[in-house]
Amino acid sequence: MKPKFKNTLAWEQAQLLMQPALIRAIDNIGKRLERSPWKGVYQEITTPFPGYQLHLTLNQQTVIVNVWELCYQICFQTYPPAHAENTIVEVEIDTTLLDETGAVNWQQLDKKAKQVVGDVFSNLPKS
């Protein structure tokens, strides 16, 4: 689902947060995979827009995770909104990820990325 920003400030905040969120998500995925029986492989995708999928495999089970969707969950307050499936939705930046000067609050970003990635692994099917 493609996010829509309320204004230019929200877009600028998302621009500031997305790359660090991606880095923290990938780092946390790697840490979780080290302790997990699941194996992970990244695959580049081009539709509906460029990005990456994480293919998690255990025995005959495969779970596909859209990495941008993880980043959106980290950067936005509530994502995805419950009412929005395959639509463009207006999103709210999680401003706790920014400090009082508008820079990235790395401690909060690390904490939220760990939680979002942890939720993915907690919700994987049991073998």
Short mmCIF file of C-alpha atoms in Angstrom, two decimals:
data_model
loop_
_atom_site.label_atom_id
_atom_site.label_comp_id
_atom_site.label_asym_id
_atom_site.label_seq_id
_atom_site.Cartn_x
_atom_site.Cartn_y
_atom_site.Cartn_z
CA MET A 1 0.00 0.00 0.00
CA LYS A 2 1.43 3.34 -1.00
CA PRO A 3 1.51 6.02 1.71
CA LYS A 4 0.30 9.57 1.16
CA PHE A 5 1.70 12.45 3.17
CA LYS A 6 -0.45 15.19 4.65
CA ASN A 7 2.03 17.93 3.84
CA THR A 8 5.59 18.70 2.81
CA LEU A 9 6.87 18.51 6.38
CA ALA A 10 5.56 14.94 6.75
CA TRP A 11 7.20 13.99 3.44
CA GLU A 12 10.52 15.52 4.56
CA GLN A 13 10.33 13.67 7.89
CA ALA A 14 9.68 10.40 6.07
CA GLN A 15 12.65 11.09 3.77
CA LEU A 16 14.82 11.57 6.85
CA LEU A 17 13.58 8.40 8.57
CA MET A 18 13.24 5.83 5.77
CA GLN A 19 16.92 5.06 5.14
CA PRO A 20 17.78 4.72 8.85
CA ALA A 21 14.63 2.61 9.31
CA LEU A 22 15.71 0.34 6.45
CA ILE A 23 19.19 -0.05 7.94
CA ARG A 24 17.82 -0.82 11.41
CA ALA A 25 15.22 -3.25 9.99
CA ILE A 26 17.86 -5.18 8.01
CA ASP A 27 20.18 -5.25 11.02
CA ASN A 28 17.44 -6.56 13.31
CA ILE A 29 16.36 -9.16 10.74
CA GLY A 30 19.94 -10.41 10.62
CA LYS A 31 20.12 -10.64 14.41
CA ARG A 32 16.83 -12.55 14.57
CA LEU A 33 17.87 -14.94 11.79
CA GLU A 34 21.06 -15.81 13.71
CA ARG A 35 18.89 -17.20 16.53
CA SER A 36 16.09 -18.62 14.41
CA PRO A 37 15.59 -21.91 12.59
CA TRP A 38 14.13 -19.86 9.71
CA LYS A 39 16.38 -19.04 6.75
CA GLY A 40 16.08 -15.67 5.03
CA VAL A 41 16.81 -14.59 1.47
CA TYR A 42 16.22 -11.11 0.04
CA GLN A 43 14.72 -10.71 -3.40
CA GLU A 44 14.53 -7.45 -5.35
CA ILE A 45 11.07 -6.62 -6.69
CA THR A 46 9.94 -4.01 -9.21
CA THR A 47 6.15 -4.00 -8.90
CA PRO A 48 4.03 -2.33 -7.73
CA PHE A 49 7.13 -0.21 -6.94
CA PRO A 50 10.81 -1.08 -6.49
CA GLY A 51 11.80 -2.65 -3.22
CA TYR A 52 12.79 -5.86 -1.51
CA GLN A 53 11.05 -8.89 -0.15
CA LEU A 54 12.40 -11.13 2.56
CA HIS A 55 11.63 -14.78 1.88
CA LEU A 56 11.67 -16.70 5.17
CA THR A 57 11.76 -20.48 4.84
CA LEU A 58 11.51 -23.33 7.33
CA ASN A 59 11.01 -26.87 6.07
CA GLN A 60 8.19 -26.59 3.53
CA GLN A 61 6.85 -23.26 4.82
CA THR A 62 7.63 -19.90 3.24
CA VAL A 63 6.63 -16.48 4.49
CA ILE A 64 7.22 -13.39 2.34
CA VAL A 65 7.76 -10.04 4.06
CA ASN A 66 7.80 -6.76 2.15
CA VAL A 67 10.79 -4.86 3.57
CA TRP A 68 9.34 -1.43 2.69
CA GLU A 69 6.19 -2.34 4.59
CA LEU A 70 8.39 -3.01 7.64
CA CYS A 71 9.99 0.40 7.19
CA TYR A 72 6.55 1.99 6.96
CA GLN A 73 5.53 0.26 10.18
CA ILE A 74 8.62 1.70 11.82
CA CYS A 75 8.27 5.26 10.46
CA PHE A 76 4.52 5.77 10.72
CA GLN A 77 2.24 5.81 13.76
CA THR A 78 -0.22 3.19 12.62
CA TYR A 79 0.59 1.26 9.54
CA PRO A 80 -1.20 -0.24 7.83
CA PRO A 81 -4.45 1.42 8.81
CA ALA A 82 -7.11 -1.23 9.36
CA HIS A 83 -9.45 0.20 6.70
CA ALA A 84 -6.90 0.52 3.89
CA GLU A 85 -6.21 -2.45 1.68
CA ASN A 86 -4.59 -1.87 -1.72
CA THR A 87 -5.29 1.85 -1.54
CA ILE A 88 -3.32 5.03 -1.10
CA VAL A 89 -3.60 6.02 2.55
CA GLU A 90 -2.67 9.14 4.44
CA VAL A 91 -0.05 8.35 7.05
CA GLU A 92 1.13 10.01 10.24
CA ILE A 93 4.86 10.18 10.95
CA ASP A 94 5.86 8.69 14.30
CA THR A 95 7.39 11.89 15.65
CA THR A 96 8.84 10.05 18.65
CA LEU A 97 11.50 8.93 16.16
CA LEU A 98 12.67 12.52 15.85
CA ASP A 99 14.39 14.59 18.54
CA GLU A 100 13.56 18.18 19.46
CA THR A 101 15.80 19.49 16.65
CA GLY A 102 14.10 17.31 14.01
CA ALA A 103 17.02 14.87 13.72
CA VAL A 104 16.67 11.10 13.99
CA ASN A 105 16.21 9.87 17.57
CA TRP A 106 18.38 6.77 17.17
CA GLN A 107 17.40 5.19 20.47
CA GLN A 108 13.70 5.35 19.66
CA LEU A 109 14.30 4.20 16.09
CA ASP A 110 16.33 1.22 17.30
CA LYS A 111 13.67 0.34 19.85
CA LYS A 112 10.80 0.49 17.34
CA ALA A 113 12.69 -1.38 14.61
CA LYS A 114 13.51 -4.16 17.07
CA GLN A 115 9.84 -4.35 18.09
CA VAL A 116 8.50 -4.40 14.50
CA VAL A 117 10.97 -7.07 13.36
CA GLY A 118 10.34 -9.01 16.57
CA ASP A 119 6.62 -9.02 15.78
CA VAL A 120 7.33 -10.54 12.35
CA PHE A 121 9.33 -13.38 13.87
CA SER A 122 6.84 -13.88 16.72
CA ASN A 123 4.03 -14.31 14.21
CA LEU A 124 5.77 -16.86 12.01
CA PRO A 125 4.02 -20.24 11.79
CA LYS A 126 5.16 -22.74 14.37
CA SER A 127 6.97 -25.75 12.92
#
